[in-house]
Amino acid sequence: MDSELLNILSVISISVVGFQVVRKVLPWIYANVVGPKVFGSSVNLAKMGEWAVVTGSTDGIGKAYAKELARRGLKLVLISRSLEKLNAVAKEIGDKYGVEVRVIDVDFTGGAEIYDKIQEKTAGLDIGVLVNNVGISYSHPEYFLDCYKADPQFLRNIVAANIHSVTHMSALFLPGMIAKRKGVIINLSSTAGVIPNPLLSVYSSTKAFVNKFSDDLQTEYKEHGILIQSVQPGFVATNMSKIRKASVFAPSPETYVRSALSTLGIATQTAGYLPHALLQLIIHFTEAVFGDQFARNLVLKNILGTRKRALRRLAKEQ
Ligand SMILES: NC(=O)c1ccc[n+]([C@@H]2O[C@H](COP(=O)([O-])OP(=O)(O)OC[C@H]3O[C@@H](n4cnc5c(N)ncnc54)[C@H](OP(=O)(O)O)[C@@H]3O)[C@@H](O)[C@H]2O)c1
């Protein structure tokens, strides 16, 4: 190869790498490190309105969002299934942070009547923040048809709780936010929605929906002063993940939520927590370098292992 051709190839290679750094690497560093950790979120949630609504708020990530919003001075409407648990959490948060807390008991696997009840009970409230957190998942990874055979209703329930709740709650509270030209909607997606996730296919698809819906809704309503964020946690130590002891890669819900809120106004689609962002990055890097199929097989092998252990545990319990 003559030296002129070599020079041209070097310039092209450096330009391609430079272009990728400017287009992808720098925004990633800003969204996951510099923005949240150096500058912090500039969104003042308490200025969005008097009240925040949090779905699935008696445990885990939803309860952690509720506590953090109360700490910032917002009054709360907590929505979950069990009235007893709701009243206990309302008292705990109300006593600790001195804010008014109201509760609404609905089961999000139900039909349209849920939203009539929520509308009626929240009428007249100045709602500035909505956290669409409620979500249900499989008890363990399973093949789609085995899942269906075990409980056909489950497939309907998971779509109702993970998708209909997000669209219907947004439809209920967006008009009030648009009228005052401010408001924040935080939708809980999952890393499962952005990486290959076989054997949890319905769950991960509902979470992919949440990302897409949030992204397009943000474009539609940005100019009305509305901020819509989709957060995509990896494992968080909650009942859903069945992880009891928090660690760096499976933080406590409180640690996760504090981190996710520091990305508000910086990233509209975010893992919300640096170790989870790194996990997504590693999987996407594996896809780019070794191919999509390699990454899918790697995840499949891992999830099959989890399924095997879960089935063994279930067999022992019977
Ligand atoms: N934990 C993780 O590792 C993880 C990872 C990625 C994404 N996420 C997402 O984060 C969100 C919260 O997860 P989490 O781990 O905090 O869950 P969790 O600990 O299981 O808590 C779920 C909350 O939702 C309520 N809930 C469950 N089913 C309901 C229903 N049908 N109707 C009304 N309320 C219901 C529960 O209250 P009651 O029991 O009182 O009904 C509880 O307050 C979900 O959308 C989940 O998909 C979690």
mmCIF file of C-alpha atoms and ligand atoms in Angstrom:
data_model
loop_
_atom_site.group_PDB
_atom_site.id
_atom_site.type_symbol
_atom_site.label_atom_id
_atom_site.label_comp_id
_atom_site.label_asym_id
_atom_site.label_seq_id
_atom_site.Cartn_x
_atom_site.Cartn_y
_atom_site.Cartn_z
ATOM 1 C CA MET A 1 0.000 0.000 0.000
ATOM 2 C CA ASP A 2 1.499 3.366 -0.922
ATOM 3 C CA SER A 3 1.895 5.995 1.764
ATOM 4 C CA GLU A 4 -0.692 8.376 0.253
ATOM 5 C CA LEU A 5 -3.433 5.722 0.461
ATOM 6 C CA LEU A 6 -2.343 4.898 4.006
ATOM 7 C CA ASN A 7 -2.649 8.579 4.940
ATOM 8 C CA ILE A 8 -6.135 8.809 3.449
ATOM 9 C CA LEU A 9 -7.234 5.655 5.328
ATOM 10 C CA SER A 10 -5.803 7.024 8.588
ATOM 11 C CA VAL A 11 -7.668 10.314 8.168
ATOM 12 C CA ILE A 12 -10.930 8.457 7.437
ATOM 13 C CA SER A 13 -10.460 6.152 10.477
ATOM 14 C CA ILE A 14 -9.679 9.052 12.814
ATOM 15 C CA SER A 15 -12.667 11.011 11.446
ATOM 16 C CA VAL A 16 -15.042 8.047 11.965
ATOM 17 C CA VAL A 17 -13.802 7.461 15.526
ATOM 18 C CA GLY A 18 -13.900 11.219 16.245
ATOM 19 C CA PHE A 19 -17.455 11.458 14.868
ATOM 20 C CA GLN A 20 -18.622 8.537 17.048
ATOM 21 C CA VAL A 21 -16.977 10.089 20.129
ATOM 22 C CA VAL A 22 -18.759 13.405 19.554
ATOM 23 C CA ARG A 23 -22.088 11.786 18.600
ATOM 24 C CA LYS A 24 -22.291 8.958 21.160
ATOM 25 C CA VAL A 25 -19.562 8.853 23.807
ATOM 26 C CA LEU A 26 -19.663 12.471 24.996
ATOM 27 C CA PRO A 27 -23.507 12.585 25.296
ATOM 28 C CA TRP A 28 -23.378 9.259 27.215
ATOM 29 C CA ILE A 29 -20.786 10.656 29.637
ATOM 30 C CA TYR A 30 -22.836 13.812 30.087
ATOM 31 C CA ALA A 31 -26.168 11.974 30.604
ATOM 32 C CA ASN A 32 -24.801 9.371 33.031
ATOM 33 C CA VAL A 33 -21.870 10.966 34.811
ATOM 34 C CA VAL A 34 -21.219 14.688 34.396
ATOM 35 C CA GLY A 35 -24.857 15.842 34.222
ATOM 36 C CA PRO A 36 -26.304 14.000 37.228
ATOM 37 C CA LYS A 37 -23.150 13.862 39.359
ATOM 38 C CA VAL A 38 -21.538 17.250 38.683
ATOM 39 C CA PHE A 39 -24.436 19.554 37.785
ATOM 40 C CA GLY A 40 -27.418 17.643 39.223
ATOM 41 C CA SER A 41 -31.032 17.983 38.123
ATOM 42 C CA SER A 42 -32.240 21.539 37.646
ATOM 43 C CA VAL A 43 -35.911 20.495 37.801
ATOM 44 C CA ASN A 44 -37.657 21.843 40.886
ATOM 45 C CA LEU A 45 -40.388 19.249 41.394
ATOM 46 C CA ALA A 46 -42.105 21.204 44.160
ATOM 47 C CA LYS A 47 -42.712 24.062 41.690
ATOM 48 C CA MET A 48 -44.608 21.780 39.263
ATOM 49 C CA GLY A 49 -47.730 21.717 41.446
ATOM 50 C CA GLU A 50 -48.926 20.995 44.973
ATOM 51 C CA TRP A 51 -49.480 17.253 44.531
ATOM 52 C CA ALA A 52 -47.643 14.202 43.185
ATOM 53 C CA VAL A 53 -49.381 10.969 42.189
ATOM 54 C CA VAL A 54 -47.438 7.704 42.493
ATOM 55 C CA THR A 55 -48.810 4.331 41.335
ATOM 56 C CA GLY A 56 -47.649 1.103 42.993
ATOM 57 C CA SER A 57 -46.465 3.137 45.942
ATOM 58 C CA THR A 58 -46.660 0.820 48.953
ATOM 59 C CA ASP A 59 -43.368 -0.947 48.297
ATOM 60 C CA GLY A 60 -40.082 -0.875 46.423
ATOM 61 C CA ILE A 61 -39.290 1.808 43.881
ATOM 62 C CA GLY A 62 -42.739 3.448 44.033
ATOM 63 C CA LYS A 63 -42.557 3.892 47.797
ATOM 64 C CA ALA A 64 -39.034 5.314 47.446
ATOM 65 C CA TYR A 65 -40.286 7.875 44.867
ATOM 66 C CA ALA A 66 -43.162 8.763 47.208
ATOM 67 C CA LYS A 67 -40.775 9.334 50.146
ATOM 68 C CA GLU A 68 -38.383 11.439 48.078
ATOM 69 C CA LEU A 69 -41.208 13.592 46.662
ATOM 70 C CA ALA A 70 -42.634 14.110 50.164
ATOM 71 C CA ARG A 71 -39.161 15.055 51.409
ATOM 72 C CA ARG A 72 -39.145 17.738 48.712
ATOM 73 C CA GLY A 73 -42.446 19.113 50.061
ATOM 74 C CA LEU A 74 -45.026 17.644 47.676
ATOM 75 C CA LYS A 75 -48.371 16.338 48.936
ATOM 76 C CA LEU A 76 -49.025 12.793 47.794
ATOM 77 C CA VAL A 77 -51.721 10.641 46.256
ATOM 78 C CA LEU A 78 -50.622 7.019 46.681
ATOM 79 C CA ILE A 79 -52.286 4.406 44.491
ATOM 80 C CA SER A 80 -51.937 0.656 45.045
ATOM 81 C CA ARG A 81 -53.948 -2.504 45.515
ATOM 82 C CA SER A 82 -54.129 -3.019 49.266
ATOM 83 C CA LEU A 83 -55.917 -0.357 51.349
ATOM 84 C CA GLU A 84 -54.312 -1.618 54.543
ATOM 85 C CA LYS A 85 -50.785 -1.230 53.137
ATOM 86 C CA LEU A 86 -51.694 2.148 51.618
ATOM 87 C CA ASN A 87 -52.917 3.506 54.955
ATOM 88 C CA ALA A 88 -49.781 2.277 56.745
ATOM 89 C CA VAL A 89 -47.442 3.875 54.142
ATOM 90 C CA ALA A 90 -49.508 7.104 54.088
ATOM 91 C CA LYS A 91 -49.142 7.382 57.874
ATOM 92 C CA GLU A 92 -45.422 6.569 57.770
ATOM 93 C CA ILE A 93 -44.684 9.199 55.099
ATOM 94 C CA GLY A 94 -47.146 11.794 56.424
ATOM 95 C CA ASP A 95 -45.693 11.562 59.949
ATOM 96 C CA LYS A 96 -42.089 11.684 58.756
ATOM 97 C CA TYR A 97 -42.320 14.532 56.240
ATOM 98 C CA GLY A 98 -45.352 16.450 57.530
ATOM 99 C CA VAL A 99 -47.195 16.465 54.186
ATOM 100 C CA GLU A 100 -50.793 15.530 53.397
ATOM 101 C CA VAL A 101 -51.074 12.019 51.922
ATOM 102 C CA ARG A 102 -54.229 10.613 50.314
ATOM 103 C CA VAL A 103 -54.711 7.032 49.167
ATOM 104 C CA ILE A 104 -56.680 5.321 46.400
ATOM 105 C CA ASP A 105 -57.013 1.533 46.331
ATOM 106 C CA VAL A 106 -57.317 0.107 42.837
ATOM 107 C CA ASP A 107 -56.041 -3.015 41.142
ATOM 108 C CA PHE A 108 -54.366 -1.961 37.887
ATOM 109 C CA THR A 109 -55.112 -5.344 36.316
ATOM 110 C CA GLY A 110 -58.755 -4.200 36.222
ATOM 111 C CA GLY A 111 -60.584 -2.332 33.457
ATOM 112 C CA ALA A 112 -61.535 1.264 32.600
ATOM 113 C CA GLU A 113 -63.531 1.670 35.852
ATOM 114 C CA ILE A 114 -60.203 2.085 37.748
ATOM 115 C CA TYR A 115 -59.545 5.369 35.995
ATOM 116 C CA ASP A 116 -63.054 6.726 36.717
ATOM 117 C CA LYS A 117 -62.357 6.114 40.416
ATOM 118 C CA ILE A 118 -58.922 7.797 40.234
ATOM 119 C CA GLN A 119 -60.357 10.770 38.315
ATOM 120 C CA GLU A 120 -63.143 11.202 40.849
ATOM 121 C CA LYS A 121 -60.793 10.995 43.857
ATOM 122 C CA THR A 122 -58.211 13.424 42.439
ATOM 123 C CA ALA A 123 -60.665 16.004 41.043
ATOM 124 C CA GLY A 124 -59.616 19.581 41.812
ATOM 125 C CA LEU A 125 -56.065 18.709 42.948
ATOM 126 C CA ASP A 126 -53.145 20.693 41.504
ATOM 127 C CA ILE A 127 -51.096 17.724 40.273
ATOM 128 C CA GLY A 128 -47.580 18.569 39.066
ATOM 129 C CA VAL A 129 -45.835 15.192 39.152
ATOM 130 C CA LEU A 130 -47.039 11.759 38.044
ATOM 131 C CA VAL A 131 -44.909 8.664 38.638
ATOM 132 C CA ASN A 132 -46.235 5.724 36.593
ATOM 133 C CA ASN A 133 -44.418 3.105 38.613
ATOM 134 C CA VAL A 134 -46.842 0.189 38.999
ATOM 135 C CA GLY A 135 -45.710 -2.928 37.188
ATOM 136 C CA ILE A 136 -45.899 -6.695 37.486
ATOM 137 C CA SER A 137 -43.568 -9.367 36.160
ATOM 138 C CA TYR A 138 -43.281 -13.150 35.853
ATOM 139 C CA SER A 139 -42.698 -15.122 39.047
ATOM 140 C CA HIS A 140 -39.717 -16.667 37.191
ATOM 141 C CA PRO A 141 -38.425 -16.649 33.578
ATOM 142 C CA GLU A 142 -40.578 -18.919 31.411
ATOM 143 C CA TYR A 143 -41.272 -19.792 27.790
ATOM 144 C CA PHE A 144 -44.189 -17.766 26.388
ATOM 145 C CA LEU A 145 -46.468 -20.750 25.698
ATOM 146 C CA ASP A 146 -45.817 -22.332 29.116
ATOM 147 C CA CYS A 147 -46.657 -18.995 30.665
ATOM 148 C CA TYR A 148 -49.902 -18.853 28.683
ATOM 149 C CA LYS A 149 -50.793 -22.455 29.541
ATOM 150 C CA ALA A 150 -50.215 -21.851 33.253
ATOM 151 C CA ASP A 151 -52.459 -18.760 33.371
ATOM 152 C CA PRO A 152 -53.923 -17.169 30.211
ATOM 153 C CA GLN A 153 -55.251 -14.305 32.348
ATOM 154 C CA PHE A 154 -51.714 -13.372 33.416
ATOM 155 C CA LEU A 155 -50.842 -12.180 29.905
ATOM 156 C CA ARG A 156 -53.835 -9.824 29.958
ATOM 157 C CA ASN A 157 -53.013 -8.650 33.497
ATOM 158 C CA ILE A 158 -49.400 -7.799 32.734
ATOM 159 C CA VAL A 159 -50.408 -5.676 29.726
ATOM 160 C CA ALA A 160 -53.102 -3.942 31.797
ATOM 161 C CA ALA A 161 -50.800 -3.175 34.746
ATOM 162 C CA ASN A 162 -47.669 -2.277 32.762
ATOM 163 C CA ILE A 163 -49.117 -0.564 29.678
ATOM 164 C CA HIS A 164 -52.719 0.557 30.214
ATOM 165 C CA SER A 165 -51.805 2.123 33.564
ATOM 166 C CA VAL A 166 -49.169 4.313 31.874
ATOM 167 C CA THR A 167 -51.345 5.467 28.961
ATOM 168 C CA HIS A 168 -54.537 5.983 31.010
ATOM 169 C CA MET A 169 -52.842 7.774 33.928
ATOM 170 C CA SER A 170 -51.021 10.059 31.475
ATOM 171 C CA ALA A 171 -54.315 10.800 29.708
ATOM 172 C CA LEU A 172 -55.912 11.677 33.066
ATOM 173 C CA PHE A 173 -53.261 14.098 34.302
ATOM 174 C CA LEU A 174 -51.669 15.609 31.175
ATOM 175 C CA PRO A 175 -54.553 18.044 30.497
ATOM 176 C CA GLY A 176 -54.141 19.718 33.920
ATOM 177 C CA MET A 177 -50.371 19.974 33.408
ATOM 178 C CA ILE A 178 -50.751 21.400 29.902
ATOM 179 C CA ALA A 179 -53.254 23.986 31.172
ATOM 180 C CA LYS A 180 -50.631 25.418 33.559
ATOM 181 C CA ARG A 181 -47.748 24.742 31.123
ATOM 182 C CA LYS A 182 -45.721 22.668 33.586
ATOM 183 C CA GLY A 183 -45.566 19.102 34.832
ATOM 184 C CA VAL A 184 -43.380 16.015 35.090
ATOM 185 C CA ILE A 185 -44.314 12.439 34.186
ATOM 186 C CA ILE A 186 -41.864 9.696 35.172
ATOM 187 C CA ASN A 187 -42.557 6.291 33.630
ATOM 188 C CA LEU A 188 -40.912 3.153 35.032
ATOM 189 C CA SER A 189 -39.595 1.045 32.200
ATOM 190 C CA SER A 190 -36.734 -1.447 32.677
ATOM 191 C CA THR A 191 -33.362 -2.412 31.269
ATOM 192 C CA ALA A 192 -35.349 -5.487 30.120
ATOM 193 C CA GLY A 193 -37.021 -3.165 27.592
ATOM 194 C CA VAL A 194 -33.761 -2.156 25.911
ATOM 195 C CA ILE A 195 -31.707 -5.370 25.872
ATOM 196 C CA PRO A 196 -32.532 -8.894 24.661
ATOM 197 C CA ASN A 197 -34.733 -10.521 27.321
ATOM 198 C CA PRO A 198 -36.034 -13.943 26.255
ATOM 199 C CA LEU A 199 -38.233 -15.925 28.676
ATOM 200 C CA LEU A 200 -39.570 -12.666 30.052
ATOM 201 C CA SER A 201 -40.775 -11.668 26.604
ATOM 202 C CA VAL A 202 -44.155 -10.195 27.535
ATOM 203 C CA TYR A 203 -42.724 -8.246 30.487
ATOM 204 C CA SER A 204 -39.798 -6.886 28.471
ATOM 205 C CA SER A 205 -42.115 -5.950 25.581
ATOM 206 C CA THR A 206 -44.380 -3.954 27.903
ATOM 207 C CA LYS A 207 -41.271 -2.099 29.107
ATOM 208 C CA ALA A 208 -40.135 -1.434 25.519
ATOM 209 C CA PHE A 209 -43.599 0.058 24.965
ATOM 210 C CA VAL A 210 -43.083 2.372 27.949
ATOM 211 C CA ASN A 211 -39.818 3.678 26.423
ATOM 212 C CA LYS A 212 -41.322 4.273 23.002
ATOM 213 C CA PHE A 213 -44.511 5.824 24.362
ATOM 214 C CA SER A 214 -42.532 8.143 26.678
ATOM 215 C CA ASP A 215 -40.184 9.196 23.892
ATOM 216 C CA ASP A 216 -42.910 10.101 21.407
ATOM 217 C CA LEU A 217 -45.125 11.683 24.084
ATOM 218 C CA GLN A 218 -42.202 13.869 25.155
ATOM 219 C CA THR A 219 -41.803 15.110 21.587
ATOM 220 C CA GLU A 220 -45.548 15.832 21.385
ATOM 221 C CA TYR A 221 -45.783 17.794 24.642
ATOM 222 C CA LYS A 222 -42.324 19.270 25.223
ATOM 223 C CA GLU A 223 -43.377 22.645 23.897
ATOM 224 C CA HIS A 224 -46.284 22.654 26.380
ATOM 225 C CA GLY A 225 -43.762 22.705 29.240
ATOM 226 C CA ILE A 226 -44.147 18.990 30.076
ATOM 227 C CA LEU A 227 -41.144 16.812 30.939
ATOM 228 C CA ILE A 228 -41.586 13.080 30.345
ATOM 229 C CA GLN A 229 -38.877 10.670 31.442
ATOM 230 C CA SER A 230 -38.602 6.923 30.957
ATOM 231 C CA VAL A 231 -36.374 5.247 33.554
ATOM 232 C CA GLN A 232 -34.937 1.813 32.844
ATOM 233 C CA PRO A 233 -33.615 0.202 36.042
ATOM 234 C CA GLY A 234 -31.584 -2.973 36.056
ATOM 235 C CA PHE A 235 -32.008 -5.026 39.230
ATOM 236 C CA VAL A 236 -33.147 -3.102 42.321
ATOM 237 C CA ALA A 237 -33.494 -4.874 45.679
ATOM 238 C CA THR A 238 -37.309 -5.125 45.932
ATOM 239 C CA ASN A 239 -40.044 -7.776 46.202
ATOM 240 C CA MET A 240 -40.228 -7.959 42.409
ATOM 241 C CA SER A 241 -36.555 -8.828 41.908
ATOM 242 C CA LYS A 242 -36.598 -11.051 45.037
ATOM 243 C CA ILE A 243 -33.195 -9.549 45.882
ATOM 244 C CA ARG A 244 -33.097 -8.934 49.627
ATOM 245 C CA LYS A 245 -29.608 -7.535 50.114
ATOM 246 C CA ALA A 246 -28.723 -4.340 48.265
ATOM 247 C CA SER A 247 -25.430 -4.206 46.369
ATOM 248 C CA VAL A 248 -23.736 -1.969 43.802
ATOM 249 C CA PHE A 249 -25.522 -3.658 40.893
ATOM 250 C CA ALA A 250 -28.815 -4.129 42.766
ATOM 251 C CA PRO A 251 -29.155 -0.981 44.892
ATOM 252 C CA SER A 252 -31.840 -0.294 47.475
ATOM 253 C CA PRO A 253 -34.926 1.449 46.022
ATOM 254 C CA GLU A 254 -33.968 4.624 47.935
ATOM 255 C CA THR A 255 -30.458 4.713 46.419
ATOM 256 C CA TYR A 256 -31.869 3.984 42.970
ATOM 257 C CA VAL A 257 -34.552 6.697 43.145
ATOM 258 C CA ARG A 258 -32.165 9.380 44.424
ATOM 259 C CA SER A 259 -29.873 8.581 41.528
ATOM 260 C CA ALA A 260 -32.693 8.463 38.947
ATOM 261 C CA LEU A 261 -34.067 11.823 40.106
ATOM 262 C CA SER A 262 -30.630 13.390 39.632
ATOM 263 C CA THR A 263 -31.003 12.639 35.886
ATOM 264 C CA LEU A 264 -34.338 14.469 35.569
ATOM 265 C CA GLY A 265 -34.068 17.223 32.950
ATOM 266 C CA ILE A 266 -30.732 15.762 31.805
ATOM 267 C CA ALA A 267 -31.892 12.529 30.140
ATOM 268 C CA THR A 268 -35.398 11.614 28.975
ATOM 269 C CA GLN A 269 -34.489 7.925 28.504
ATOM 270 C CA THR A 270 -32.146 6.713 31.233
ATOM 271 C CA ALA A 271 -30.978 3.689 33.178
ATOM 272 C CA GLY A 272 -31.165 6.139 36.077
ATOM 273 C CA TYR A 273 -28.143 4.702 37.889
ATOM 274 C CA LEU A 274 -24.550 4.533 36.660
ATOM 275 C CA PRO A 275 -23.884 0.772 37.220
ATOM 276 C CA HIS A 276 -27.122 -0.016 35.320
ATOM 277 C CA ALA A 277 -26.090 2.373 32.527
ATOM 278 C CA LEU A 278 -22.747 0.548 32.328
ATOM 279 C CA LEU A 279 -24.565 -2.795 32.129
ATOM 280 C CA GLN A 280 -26.642 -1.540 29.179
ATOM 281 C CA LEU A 281 -23.469 -0.203 27.587
ATOM 282 C CA ILE A 282 -21.663 -3.555 27.908
ATOM 283 C CA ILE A 283 -24.577 -5.415 26.299
ATOM 284 C CA HIS A 284 -24.874 -2.903 23.446
ATOM 285 C CA PHE A 285 -21.090 -3.026 22.966
ATOM 286 C CA THR A 286 -21.266 -6.852 22.821
ATOM 287 C CA GLU A 287 -24.025 -6.581 20.191
ATOM 288 C CA ALA A 288 -21.991 -4.098 18.144
ATOM 289 C CA VAL A 289 -18.725 -6.037 18.294
ATOM 290 C CA PHE A 290 -19.813 -9.702 18.314
ATOM 291 C CA GLY A 291 -23.252 -9.374 16.684
ATOM 292 C CA ASP A 292 -26.847 -9.338 17.950
ATOM 293 C CA GLN A 293 -27.152 -13.128 17.908
ATOM 294 C CA PHE A 294 -24.113 -13.575 20.141
ATOM 295 C CA ALA A 295 -25.551 -11.125 22.707
ATOM 296 C CA ARG A 296 -28.994 -12.813 22.561
ATOM 297 C CA ASN A 297 -27.465 -16.253 23.145
ATOM 298 C CA LEU A 298 -25.399 -14.955 26.047
ATOM 299 C CA VAL A 299 -28.489 -13.494 27.758
ATOM 300 C CA LEU A 300 -30.541 -16.623 26.961
ATOM 301 C CA LYS A 301 -27.940 -18.864 28.597
ATOM 302 C CA ASN A 302 -27.976 -16.685 31.695
ATOM 303 C CA ILE A 303 -31.795 -16.549 31.920
ATOM 304 C CA LEU A 304 -32.115 -20.309 31.340
ATOM 305 C CA GLY A 305 -29.878 -20.746 34.393
ATOM 306 C CA THR A 306 -32.170 -18.496 36.452
ATOM 307 C CA ARG A 307 -35.221 -20.449 35.234
ATOM 308 C CA LYS A 308 -33.622 -23.772 36.137
ATOM 309 C CA ARG A 309 -32.830 -22.595 39.675
ATOM 310 C CA ALA A 310 -36.363 -21.193 40.121
ATOM 311 C CA LEU A 311 -37.996 -24.432 38.926
ATOM 312 C CA ARG A 312 -35.750 -26.456 41.246
ATOM 313 C CA ARG A 313 -36.780 -24.218 44.164
ATOM 314 C CA LEU A 314 -40.479 -24.558 43.255
ATOM 315 C CA ALA A 315 -40.182 -28.341 43.022
ATOM 316 C CA LYS A 316 -38.612 -28.433 46.504
ATOM 317 C CA GLU A 317 -41.439 -26.298 47.945
ATOM 318 C CA GLN A 318 -44.155 -28.665 46.620
HETATM 319 N N1 LIG B 1 -37.125 -4.241 41.074
HETATM 320 C C1 LIG B 1 -36.479 -4.311 39.940
HETATM 321 O O1 LIG B 1 -35.408 -4.972 39.854
HETATM 322 C C2 LIG B 1 -36.999 -3.596 38.724
HETATM 323 C C3 LIG B 1 -36.168 -3.567 37.588
HETATM 324 C C4 LIG B 1 -36.625 -2.918 36.455
HETATM 325 C C5 LIG B 1 -37.853 -2.294 36.457
HETATM 326 N N2 LIG B 1 -38.638 -2.335 37.559
HETATM 327 C C6 LIG B 1 -39.937 -1.671 37.480
HETATM 328 O O2 LIG B 1 -40.106 -0.778 38.563
HETATM 329 C C7 LIG B 1 -41.459 -0.719 38.955
HETATM 330 C C8 LIG B 1 -41.570 -0.991 40.446
HETATM 331 O O3 LIG B 1 -41.037 -2.268 40.714
HETATM 332 P P1 LIG B 1 -40.700 -2.774 42.192
HETATM 333 O O4 LIG B 1 -39.587 -3.716 42.055
HETATM 334 O O5 LIG B 1 -40.610 -1.619 43.114
HETATM 335 O O6 LIG B 1 -42.035 -3.610 42.506
HETATM 336 P P2 LIG B 1 -42.570 -4.170 43.917
HETATM 337 O O7 LIG B 1 -41.552 -4.064 44.974
HETATM 338 O O8 LIG B 1 -43.157 -5.489 43.592
HETATM 339 O O9 LIG B 1 -43.737 -3.133 44.263
HETATM 340 C C9 LIG B 1 -44.844 -3.043 43.425
HETATM 341 C C10 LIG B 1 -45.823 -2.027 43.933
HETATM 342 O O10 LIG B 1 -46.936 -2.015 43.044
HETATM 343 C C11 LIG B 1 -48.135 -2.392 43.729
HETATM 344 N N3 LIG B 1 -48.902 -3.268 42.875
HETATM 345 C C12 LIG B 1 -48.513 -4.476 42.377
HETATM 346 N N4 LIG B 1 -49.465 -4.958 41.594
HETATM 347 C C13 LIG B 1 -50.471 -4.049 41.589
HETATM 348 C C14 LIG B 1 -51.724 -3.992 40.963
HETATM 349 N N5 LIG B 1 -52.177 -4.971 40.189
HETATM 350 N N6 LIG B 1 -52.510 -2.907 41.170
HETATM 351 C C15 LIG B 1 -52.098 -1.914 41.980
HETATM 352 N N7 LIG B 1 -50.907 -1.903 42.593
HETATM 353 C C16 LIG B 1 -50.107 -2.969 42.399
HETATM 354 C C17 LIG B 1 -47.657 -3.080 45.008
HETATM 355 O O11 LIG B 1 -48.572 -2.808 46.044
HETATM 356 P P3 LIG B 1 -49.561 -3.886 46.681
HETATM 357 O O12 LIG B 1 -48.766 -5.106 46.873
HETATM 358 O O13 LIG B 1 -50.059 -3.252 47.904
HETATM 359 O O14 LIG B 1 -50.603 -4.011 45.654
HETATM 360 C C18 LIG B 1 -46.347 -2.348 45.307
HETATM 361 O O15 LIG B 1 -46.621 -1.131 45.968
HETATM 362 C C19 LIG B 1 -42.189 -1.737 38.082
HETATM 363 O O16 LIG B 1 -42.805 -1.076 37.000
HETATM 364 C C20 LIG B 1 -41.100 -2.646 37.595
HETATM 365 O O17 LIG B 1 -41.408 -3.259 36.375
HETATM 366 C C21 LIG B 1 -38.225 -2.974 38.691
#
